[in-house]
Amino acid sequence: MSLVVVLEEKDFLVVEKPGGIATQPLTSPRTPSLLRRGPGGGTLAHLVAKKFPEIRSVGGADWGAVHRLDRDTSGLVVFARNQGAYDALREAFSKNEVEKEYTALVEGAVEAHGKIDWPIGPDPKSDKKVKVYRNVAEARRNKAQEAVTTLTPIPLASTASERLPTPARGRGVTTLLKVVIKTGRRHQIRVHLAAIGHPIVGDALYGGPKADRLYLHASRLKFRYPRDPKDPKPARWVEASSPSPFSSESPSGR
């Protein structure tokens, strides 16, 4: 597996994560067994470290990863190359100061722009899932957190739509969406879309139709460059994008 570097700066990197591997080690990065996890061995962090070994000493067990994507989600991930950049970018992500855009293929027809703002919290019935809380009292009782997701349908040419999987159940149609999240809760996009009756194709955990992959891709990031305090110039905006792979694949839906 080769590493795709979208943007290389002296303080950070933006790389593409393939679907099916973890972003970084979840336990000690020195555990030998972790090197064998995922296709080709290791996590995305291990792959990045082969070319940029300095990340191993940044952010402890995070290996420089300032945020993460679910194992089955593909797309853009930011790695810091030094501790100063790591701290600055982690703060930006935690304060929701990063613009995050995804591409998702969902079951059913979505015809208009929409916004979902139901809080998200733990699912008492499953450690693997999270839950949308529509009731305010229940949300407070379960310590649900604010979550805001907006979605916009993406028109597709007929040649592109022919290469997308079609669910066998329901109305037998899918919709490609541009999804923007202001917050970054665990499984936010997946559970929000499932809650409105449009689960992501390939997302069996939240009721999506079976497919060869999870059709969710982190396609755009925009954030402020973590500048040196001694630099008199103002921080600049940095933007990175990754085309959705959905129009070029030939997936096997059911």
XYZ file of N, CA, C and O in Angstrom, residues 124-244:
484
model
N -26.893 2.995 25.276
C -26.869 2.086 26.425
C -26.899 0.614 26.049
O -26.500 -0.238 26.840
N -27.346 0.321 24.831
C -27.481 -1.070 24.417
C -26.279 -1.599 23.628
O -26.226 -2.782 23.313
N -25.322 -0.724 23.294
C -24.204 -1.171 22.472
C -22.967 -0.302 22.694
O -23.055 0.931 22.602
N -21.829 -0.937 22.939
C -20.573 -0.212 23.064
C -20.026 0.205 21.697
O -19.187 1.103 21.609
N -20.511 -0.448 20.641
C -20.006 -0.176 19.303
C -20.705 1.007 18.638
O -20.202 1.544 17.648
N -21.877 1.377 19.157
C -22.684 2.397 18.506
C -22.858 3.630 19.389
O -22.626 3.590 20.596
N -23.298 4.725 18.762
C -23.771 5.891 19.492
C -25.247 6.072 19.153
O -25.788 5.385 18.290
N -25.889 7.011 19.828
C -27.333 7.163 19.681
C -27.708 8.631 19.535
O -27.103 9.502 20.152
N -28.718 8.889 18.704
C -29.296 10.224 18.572
C -30.367 10.392 19.644
O -31.212 9.512 19.834
N -30.337 11.521 20.337
C -31.319 11.795 21.395
C -32.196 12.978 20.983
O -31.735 14.111 20.893
N -33.471 12.696 20.735
C -34.404 13.738 20.341
C -35.064 14.395 21.553
O -35.559 15.506 21.474
N -35.095 13.689 22.676
C -35.704 14.194 23.888
C -34.653 14.915 24.736
O -33.601 14.346 25.049
N -34.924 16.166 25.094
C -33.944 16.991 25.808
C -33.562 16.384 27.150
O -32.381 16.299 27.506
N -34.553 15.947 27.912
C -34.283 15.383 29.234
C -33.440 14.116 29.122
O -32.499 13.899 29.898
N -33.777 13.273 28.151
C -33.024 12.038 27.956
C -31.598 12.334 27.503
O -30.651 11.665 27.913
N -31.454 13.375 26.672
C -30.124 13.758 26.204
C -29.248 14.208 27.366
O -28.083 13.818 27.474
N -29.818 14.992 28.270
C -29.054 15.458 29.435
C -28.712 14.301 30.349
O -27.601 14.216 30.880
N -29.660 13.411 30.534
C -29.450 12.263 31.431
C -28.333 11.356 30.919
O -27.581 10.776 31.708
N -28.206 11.245 29.595
C -27.190 10.378 29.006
C -25.945 11.145 28.547
O -25.104 10.588 27.845
N -25.859 12.422 28.946
C -24.695 13.256 28.647
C -24.407 13.331 27.151
O -23.252 13.265 26.704
N -25.478 13.462 26.371
C -25.327 13.609 24.922
C -24.713 14.971 24.614
O -24.918 15.940 25.343
N -23.959 15.034 23.519
C -23.260 16.258 23.143
C -23.874 16.884 21.896
O -24.432 16.194 21.040
N -23.735 18.200 21.790
C -24.221 18.920 20.623
C -23.570 18.360 19.354
O -22.383 18.043 19.334
N -24.351 18.242 18.293
C -23.832 17.766 17.014
C -24.633 18.415 15.884
O -25.865 18.393 15.913
N -23.929 18.997 14.927
C -24.590 19.690 13.815
C -24.054 19.143 12.492
O -22.852 19.164 12.240
N -24.966 18.646 11.664
C -24.621 18.076 10.359
C -25.504 18.712 9.295
O -26.718 18.770 9.458
N -24.911 19.201 8.219
C -25.702 19.717 7.103
C -25.429 18.844 5.878
O -24.330 18.299 5.709
N -26.428 18.723 5.022
C -26.293 17.855 3.852
C -26.915 18.497 2.622
O -27.928 19.199 2.716
N -26.266 18.257 1.482
C -26.721 18.804 0.211
C -26.585 17.743 -0.872
O -25.499 17.174 -1.035
N -27.651 17.428 -1.604
C -27.558 16.439 -2.688
C -26.595 16.893 -3.777
O -26.517 18.079 -4.109
N -25.838 15.949 -4.334
C -24.898 16.228 -5.421
C -25.459 15.626 -6.708
O -25.636 14.407 -6.797
N -25.756 16.441 -7.707
C -26.251 15.893 -8.982
C -25.189 15.012 -9.619
O -23.999 15.311 -9.584
N -25.623 13.909 -10.232
C -24.707 12.964 -10.856
C -25.039 12.782 -12.323
O -26.207 12.716 -12.699
N -24.001 12.694 -13.139
C -24.205 12.324 -14.537
C -24.623 10.857 -14.587
O -24.289 10.071 -13.702
N -25.335 10.478 -15.609
C -25.834 9.101 -15.699
C -24.696 8.090 -15.716
O -24.809 7.002 -15.165
N -23.565 8.444 -16.339
C -22.441 7.503 -16.394
C -21.863 7.257 -15.014
O -21.411 6.156 -14.701
N -21.867 8.297 -14.153
C -21.351 8.136 -12.795
C -22.326 7.347 -11.947
O -21.937 6.466 -11.179
N -23.608 7.639 -12.077
C -24.602 6.964 -11.248
C -24.688 5.476 -11.557
O -25.019 4.663 -10.697
N -24.368 5.101 -12.794
C -24.407 3.681 -13.156
C -23.359 2.862 -12.412
O -23.483 1.650 -12.276
N -22.311 3.534 -11.907
C -21.246 2.817 -11.220
C -21.463 2.770 -9.712
O -20.635 2.236 -8.984
N -22.563 3.339 -9.232
C -22.854 3.329 -7.805
C -23.789 2.176 -7.470
O -24.635 1.794 -8.279
N -23.660 1.602 -6.252
C -24.501 0.463 -5.881
C -25.946 0.877 -5.659
O -26.222 1.985 -5.204
N -26.864 0.018 -5.975
C -28.288 0.272 -5.772
C -28.845 -0.731 -4.765
O -28.768 -1.933 -4.994
N -29.385 -0.251 -3.641
C -29.944 -1.180 -2.650
C -31.097 -1.973 -3.224
O -31.878 -1.482 -4.037
N -31.214 -3.228 -2.806
C -32.294 -4.085 -3.299
C -33.582 -3.827 -2.533
O -34.658 -4.118 -3.015
N -33.453 -3.261 -1.322
C -34.661 -3.040 -0.541
C -35.091 -1.578 -0.627
O -34.424 -0.747 -1.212
N -36.236 -1.266 -0.027
C -36.726 0.106 -0.022
C -37.090 0.556 -1.419
O -37.596 -0.194 -2.234
N -36.777 1.799 -1.724
C -37.143 2.358 -3.023
C -36.123 2.026 -4.105
O -36.300 2.384 -5.262
N -35.019 1.354 -3.709
C -34.040 0.937 -4.688
C -33.257 2.071 -5.307
O -32.769 1.955 -6.425
N -33.119 3.211 -4.598
C -32.354 4.337 -5.123
C -31.345 4.793 -4.079
O -31.475 4.502 -2.892
N -30.329 5.499 -4.557
C -29.341 6.087 -3.662
C -29.145 7.550 -4.019
O -29.476 7.975 -5.138
N -28.590 8.321 -3.080
C -28.300 9.734 -3.311
C -26.889 10.028 -2.837
O -26.493 9.617 -1.739
N -26.137 10.740 -3.656
C -24.809 11.186 -3.264
C -24.941 12.548 -2.588
O -25.608 13.445 -3.110
N -24.318 12.697 -1.420
C -24.463 13.913 -0.627
C -23.126 14.572 -0.337
O -22.114 13.891 -0.128
N -23.138 15.894 -0.284
C -22.057 16.642 0.343
C -22.489 16.871 1.784
O -23.568 17.404 2.040
N -21.655 16.448 2.728
C -21.998 16.541 4.145
C -20.958 17.395 4.853
O -19.747 17.153 4.722
N -21.416 18.381 5.586
C -20.517 19.260 6.345
C -20.845 19.125 7.822
O -22.024 19.199 8.206
N -19.837 18.912 8.640
C -20.060 18.822 10.079
C -19.326 19.946 10.794
O -18.161 20.218 10.519
N -20.040 20.591 11.693
C -19.418 21.643 12.499
C -18.743 21.023 13.716
O -17.663 21.432 14.130
N -19.399 20.022 14.288
C -18.824 19.292 15.415
C -18.181 18.013 14.886
O -18.290 17.705 13.709
N -17.531 17.265 15.757
C -16.866 16.052 15.313
C -17.080 14.911 16.282
O -16.127 14.359 16.830
N -18.331 14.541 16.492
C -18.641 13.455 17.426
C -18.382 12.098 16.778
O -18.399 11.960 15.560
N -18.191 11.125 17.625
C -17.978 9.763 17.136
C -19.179 9.308 16.297
O -20.324 9.429 16.730
N -18.924 8.818 15.111
C -19.939 8.284 14.196
C -21.016 9.322 13.863
O -22.135 8.968 13.492
N -20.694 10.606 13.957
C -21.721 11.648 13.812
C -22.488 11.553 12.504
O -23.728 11.526 12.492
N -21.775 11.537 11.383
C -22.455 11.511 10.094
C -23.268 10.229 9.938
O -24.421 10.249 9.490
N -22.684 9.129 10.330
C -23.335 7.824 10.159
C -24.647 7.748 10.933
O -25.690 7.340 10.398
N -24.625 8.157 12.191
C -25.833 8.027 13.012
C -26.863 9.099 12.672
O -28.071 8.846 12.713
N -26.423 10.308 12.315
C -27.368 11.355 11.936
C -28.119 10.983 10.664
O -29.349 11.138 10.571
N -27.398 10.491 9.653
C -28.058 10.122 8.402
C -28.986 8.928 8.595
O -30.079 8.870 8.030
N -28.573 7.978 9.424
C -29.448 6.836 9.709
C -30.707 7.282 10.428
O -31.796 6.746 10.198
N -30.578 8.289 11.298
C -31.712 8.764 12.091
C -32.792 9.423 11.241
O -33.962 9.453 11.634
N -32.416 9.950 10.067
C -33.428 10.557 9.192
C -33.871 9.592 8.097
O -34.530 9.984 7.136
N -33.490 8.333 8.247
C -33.943 7.312 7.306
C -33.105 7.164 6.065
O -33.541 6.553 5.082
N -31.868 7.701 6.077
C -30.983 7.604 4.917
C -29.609 7.103 5.351
O -28.611 7.837 5.284
N -29.524 5.840 5.803
C -28.225 5.319 6.232
C -27.241 5.258 5.073
O -27.621 5.153 3.911
N -25.955 5.322 5.419
C -24.912 5.276 4.397
C -24.801 3.865 3.821
O -24.868 2.873 4.549
N -24.650 3.790 2.525
C -24.471 2.504 1.861
C -23.206 1.841 2.409
O -22.150 2.464 2.505
N -23.328 0.583 2.778
C -22.206 -0.157 3.341
C -22.058 -0.030 4.844
O -21.137 -0.612 5.425
N -22.954 0.712 5.492
C -22.862 0.905 6.943
C -23.806 -0.056 7.653
O -24.897 0.319 8.101
N -23.388 -1.293 7.804
C -24.226 -2.310 8.438
C -24.515 -1.995 9.898
O -25.569 -2.358 10.415
N -23.603 -1.288 10.568
C -23.779 -0.986 11.989
C -25.019 -0.129 12.230
O -25.711 -0.281 13.241
N -25.312 0.776 11.301
C -26.458 1.672 11.453
C -27.557 1.413 10.421
O -28.332 2.306 10.081
N -27.632 0.187 9.928
C -28.756 -0.199 9.086
C -28.621 0.112 7.613
O -29.621 0.060 6.877
N -27.431 0.429 7.148
C -27.242 0.715 5.729
C -27.237 -0.541 4.890
O -26.943 -1.635 5.384
N -27.565 -0.430 3.610
C -27.562 -1.595 2.724
C -26.145 -2.122 2.509
O -25.176 -1.367 2.512
N -26.049 -3.413 2.325
C -24.752 -4.064 2.159
C -24.069 -3.606 0.867
O -24.697 -3.437 -0.168
N -22.753 -3.394 0.946
C -21.948 -3.035 -0.226
C -20.503 -3.437 0.045
O -20.186 -3.951 1.117
N -19.638 -3.190 -0.928
C -18.244 -3.623 -0.812
C -17.397 -2.720 0.076
O -16.238 -3.027 0.360
N -17.944 -1.575 0.533
C -17.214 -0.658 1.393
C -18.202 0.283 2.068
O -19.395 0.305 1.727
N -17.717 1.056 3.020
C -18.520 2.138 3.594
C -18.383 3.336 2.674
O -17.272 3.833 2.450
N -19.490 3.804 2.155
C -19.455 4.897 1.178
C -19.470 6.266 1.870
O -20.404 7.045 1.754
N -18.370 6.520 2.578
C -18.173 7.791 3.280
C -16.714 8.194 3.101
O -15.806 7.418 3.406
N -16.495 9.419 2.613
C -15.151 9.881 2.270
C -14.948 11.306 2.751
O -15.761 12.191 2.458
N -13.872 11.532 3.522
C -13.518 12.880 3.979
C -12.865 13.614 2.815
O -11.701 13.378 2.492
N -13.601 14.516 2.183
C -13.174 15.061 0.895
C -12.565 16.460 0.951
O -11.926 16.890 -0.017
N -12.731 17.172 2.070
C -12.172 18.535 2.119
C -11.923 18.953 3.562
O -12.739 18.680 4.452
N -10.787 19.626 3.784
C -10.458 20.205 5.088
C -9.947 21.621 4.882
O -9.235 21.900 3.905
N -10.288 22.504 5.793
C -9.777 23.869 5.743
C -9.495 24.314 7.177
O -10.346 24.197 8.049
N -8.275 24.790 7.412
C -7.891 25.177 8.765
C -6.812 26.250 8.708
O -6.179 26.466 7.670
N -6.583 26.901 9.839
C -5.550 27.922 9.919
C -4.193 27.271 10.154
O -4.068 26.368 10.963
N -3.185 27.769 9.447
C -1.832 27.260 9.606
C -1.303 27.649 10.978
O -1.385 28.822 11.367
N -0.755 26.721 11.755
C -0.221 27.057 13.083
C 1.098 27.803 12.967
O 2.165 27.206 12.831
N 1.052 29.120 12.992
C 2.248 29.915 12.739
C 3.124 30.055 13.981
O 2.667 29.898 15.112
N 4.372 30.412 13.760
C 5.321 30.702 14.829
C 4.929 32.031 15.472
O 4.715 33.020 14.759
N 4.830 32.114 16.811
C 4.466 33.377 17.476
C 5.400 34.527 17.125
O 5.021 35.698 17.205
N 6.639 34.219 16.723
C 7.598 35.268 16.370
C 7.383 35.782 14.955
O 7.978 36.778 14.556
N 6.549 35.092 14.186
C 6.287 35.494 12.807
C 5.245 36.614 12.798
O 4.116 36.420 13.259
N 5.582 37.788 12.284
C 4.625 38.914 12.300
C 3.458 38.749 11.338
O 2.434 39.408 11.478
N 3.603 37.856 10.366
C 2.520 37.671 9.396
C 1.357 36.898 10.025
O 1.571 35.996 10.835
N 0.125 37.254 9.673
C -1.027 36.545 10.242
C -1.112 35.105 9.762
O -0.551 34.742 8.721
N -1.796 34.287 10.538
C -1.982 32.889 10.155
C -2.750 32.817 8.837
O -3.682 33.583 8.606
N -2.368 31.893 7.990
C -3.045 31.750 6.699
C -3.956 30.530 6.714
O -3.750 29.584 7.469
N -4.970 30.578 5.873
C -5.858 29.434 5.742
C -5.214 28.407 4.823
O -4.645 28.748 3.787
N -5.322 27.149 5.201
C -4.823 26.045 4.403
C -6.010 25.166 4.018
O -6.844 24.851 4.866
N -6.099 24.802 2.755
C -7.210 23.967 2.289
C -6.675 22.773 1.518
O -5.741 22.901 0.725
N -7.250 21.616 1.788
C -6.871 20.396 1.076
C -8.130 19.674 0.652
O -9.145 19.687 1.364
N -8.084 19.043 -0.516
C -9.256 18.324 -1.004
C -8.848 16.987 -1.606
O -7.709 16.797 -2.026
N -9.796 16.068 -1.606
C -9.586 14.726 -2.142
C -10.840 14.322 -2.900
O -11.926 14.257 -2.317
N -10.733 14.069 -4.204
C -11.916 13.698 -4.986
C -12.571 12.429 -4.439
O -11.880 11.508 -4.000
N -13.871 12.387 -4.485
C -14.580 11.191 -4.051
C -14.232 10.020 -4.960
O -14.264 10.155 -6.187
